[in-house]
């Protein structure tokens, strides 16, 4: 049976393919017929280049309609889509390419020279460009080709995408997501969140991570409805566009920034039937301020790259089942969740442990890391998320912390180890500890605490550390502040006490 994600989504496309799929920043519209033709052309080009089903296609481009159509074309012809954050630096990209060995890399024109050099070293045969408007060598090469009509017949367990997610060891892992993972999530969310004909989603998220790419786009396409598709989040633009939309999805920072706008009123939001928040904890104060101002409750849901969406607060509210601040709701249909201790013993309601998940949404494993994969799965197939949680007596899931050493800044994950490795390698540094501190805009702000080395002489300064990080790391990972200490606080086992650092420096950004 063919379970290619593209075809599953296409089952939901409107029968009148002239209907709009995207309205762009300049007000122009693209139809479902445009989507089919352009995705089909990219699929044809990939086949012409010799890309085979199962080959990886790595894409580091700006957000554009063609970038979405490229994603769909890759999936359609059976290759594996590998999106990369545009913020990633050459050093970061070099690792992804050497690990994933893609058959094709698509990059911004301005990074072509650097990318070609990295690609050559990793043995990547093809490099093409795509600019912020969707033009470039890839689109040129595809323009005269006849669109592929028939998708590659894929099984539910075949790979559709690899998304890299950093790890506690500092080494990124490629989460392998299958056609079945992505389509089960899209169809579940379409039903659960009441997607209906005529919906229009305000799309302001980046499209190289699960939230903007799969949750927002796949759900919309499975519903055959439209998106107002903007290059990035901008609160002032959101105020102009919200009255013409019916659904908005965002990370908590979007809602914090909207609430900072005096013009964000009930009238502006009146046409929105659903505001969704996820990727990071939504503070209760944001949930409450939003309800007070707008008269609607944000629907908070929870997920991760490896599993797509896992839980959601209720869409249809009843007197007993409401969207509750500080909770992420209930497992999606067909998804099971439980809380277990570190030995895998399943805990009772209200007890705190690690959340474990099983279902059609759960990924196939980490790319070429069978041991790492085995470590994260329980013998009965549950995946351990690393999120500390509890399920309350009514069944609501609460994410109460993280077992994994992770900072989430403006919805982006930052693994401290990766930053610590860069800082520790600098002359003048003995050792460092990176923590996330409360930040009014980003939720958490990456902060480094550094012990200087006496060996290398000189006094390394905050600016030098930030500059060095900026060279190697995407900007959202770069510490917003660096503090110096005589010694890092350690427990009797010699482990750095990050909780203590978070307490000591906790007020740093409060008034920012
Ligand atoms: C930008 N900067 C950041 C961030 N974004 N720093 C820390 N954290 C960030 N998230 C840097 C910029 O490089 C710049 O640095 C400075 O902060 C100010 O930029 P600003 O103009 O304020 O940023 P922005 O362009 O407005 O972006 C903020 C943003 C954006 C809109 C919140 O980060 C964003 O769209 N976040 C969404 C992330 C997302 O989609 N996550 C989903 C992952 P400098 O001045 O030094 O250059 S999927 C996921 O987590 C799971 C599956 C799930 O559950 O969804
Ligand atoms: P990522 O690895 O980028 O997919 O991020 C997944 C992580 O984001 C999860 O493991 C959680 O730690 C966090 N996360 C996502 N949604 C929420 C939420 N609604 N509340 C708290 N944490 C969340």
mmCIF file of N, CA and C and ligand atoms in Angstrom, residues 165 279-281 300-305 328 387 399 402 404 406 408 413, ligand 2:
data_model
loop_
_atom_site.group_PDB
_atom_site.id
_atom_site.type_symbol
_atom_site.label_atom_id
_atom_site.label_comp_id
_atom_site.label_asym_id
_atom_site.label_seq_id
_atom_site.Cartn_x
_atom_site.Cartn_y
_atom_site.Cartn_z
ATOM 1 N N UNK A 165 18.688 17.129 16.144
ATOM 2 C CA UNK A 165 18.374 17.702 17.444
ATOM 3 C C UNK A 165 19.618 17.514 18.301
ATOM 4 N N UNK A 279 6.428 24.325 21.923
ATOM 5 C CA UNK A 279 7.892 24.296 21.752
ATOM 6 C C UNK A 279 8.632 24.698 23.010
ATOM 7 N N UNK A 280 7.949 25.374 23.913
ATOM 8 C CA UNK A 280 8.551 25.809 25.176
ATOM 9 C C UNK A 280 7.395 26.037 26.141
ATOM 10 N N UNK A 281 7.675 26.055 27.452
ATOM 11 C CA UNK A 281 6.566 26.240 28.393
ATOM 12 C C UNK A 281 5.928 27.619 28.250
ATOM 13 N N UNK A 300 -2.357 25.154 24.738
ATOM 14 C CA UNK A 300 -0.956 24.725 24.832
ATOM 15 C C UNK A 300 -0.856 23.236 24.551
ATOM 16 N N UNK A 301 0.099 22.916 23.700
ATOM 17 C CA UNK A 301 0.360 21.506 23.380
ATOM 18 C C UNK A 301 1.845 21.235 23.571
ATOM 19 N N UNK A 302 2.195 19.968 23.538
ATOM 20 C CA UNK A 302 3.571 19.594 23.840
ATOM 21 C C UNK A 302 4.049 18.553 22.834
ATOM 22 N N UNK A 303 5.303 18.703 22.429
ATOM 23 C CA UNK A 303 5.860 17.712 21.502
ATOM 24 C C UNK A 303 7.357 17.768 21.525
ATOM 25 N N UNK A 304 7.964 17.008 20.666
ATOM 26 C CA UNK A 304 9.407 17.100 20.472
ATOM 27 C C UNK A 304 9.757 16.551 19.097
ATOM 28 N N UNK A 305 10.956 16.890 18.636
ATOM 29 C CA UNK A 305 11.352 16.521 17.278
ATOM 30 C C UNK A 305 11.157 15.028 17.036
ATOM 31 N N UNK A 328 -0.168 20.612 29.654
ATOM 32 C CA UNK A 328 -0.102 20.420 28.197
ATOM 33 C C UNK A 328 -1.192 19.451 27.742
ATOM 34 N N UNK A 387 11.754 14.649 29.575
ATOM 35 C CA UNK A 387 11.016 15.747 30.204
ATOM 36 C C UNK A 387 10.425 15.256 31.519
ATOM 37 N N UNK A 399 4.327 19.363 32.352
ATOM 38 C CA UNK A 399 5.781 19.276 32.184
ATOM 39 C C UNK A 399 6.362 20.134 33.305
ATOM 40 N N UNK A 402 13.097 19.387 33.288
ATOM 41 C CA UNK A 402 13.777 18.545 32.301
ATOM 42 C C UNK A 402 14.851 17.702 32.965
ATOM 43 N N UNK A 404 16.932 16.239 31.054
ATOM 44 C CA UNK A 404 18.040 16.532 30.148
ATOM 45 C C UNK A 404 18.524 17.958 30.398
ATOM 46 N N UNK A 406 19.033 21.040 29.108
ATOM 47 C CA UNK A 406 18.569 21.711 27.895
ATOM 48 C C UNK A 406 18.065 23.107 28.239
ATOM 49 N N UNK A 408 15.735 26.226 26.523
ATOM 50 C CA UNK A 408 14.881 26.551 25.374
ATOM 51 C C UNK A 408 14.742 28.066 25.317
ATOM 52 N N UNK A 413 15.944 24.988 20.859
ATOM 53 C CA UNK A 413 16.661 24.204 21.857
ATOM 54 C C UNK A 413 18.147 24.484 21.799
HETATM 55 P P1 LIG B 2 12.861 19.852 20.251
HETATM 56 O O1 LIG B 2 13.941 18.948 20.665
HETATM 57 O O2 LIG B 2 13.287 21.098 19.593
HETATM 58 O O3 LIG B 2 11.885 19.121 19.482
HETATM 59 O O4 LIG B 2 12.161 20.341 21.586
HETATM 60 C C1 LIG B 2 11.385 19.486 22.329
HETATM 61 C C2 LIG B 2 11.365 19.919 23.760
HETATM 62 O O5 LIG B 2 10.696 21.161 23.883
HETATM 63 C C3 LIG B 2 10.566 18.970 24.609
HETATM 64 O O6 LIG B 2 11.289 17.804 24.955
HETATM 65 C C4 LIG B 2 10.230 19.851 25.789
HETATM 66 O O7 LIG B 2 11.326 19.924 26.689
HETATM 67 C C5 LIG B 2 10.018 21.206 25.132
HETATM 68 N N1 LIG B 2 8.596 21.542 24.915
HETATM 69 C C6 LIG B 2 7.878 21.495 23.780
HETATM 70 N N2 LIG B 2 6.611 21.919 24.000
HETATM 71 C C7 LIG B 2 6.553 22.244 25.308
HETATM 72 C C8 LIG B 2 5.529 22.738 26.168
HETATM 73 N N3 LIG B 2 4.332 23.040 25.715
HETATM 74 N N4 LIG B 2 5.826 22.916 27.469
HETATM 75 C C9 LIG B 2 7.051 22.639 27.945
HETATM 76 N N5 LIG B 2 8.053 22.183 27.196
HETATM 77 C C10 LIG B 2 7.808 21.989 25.896
#
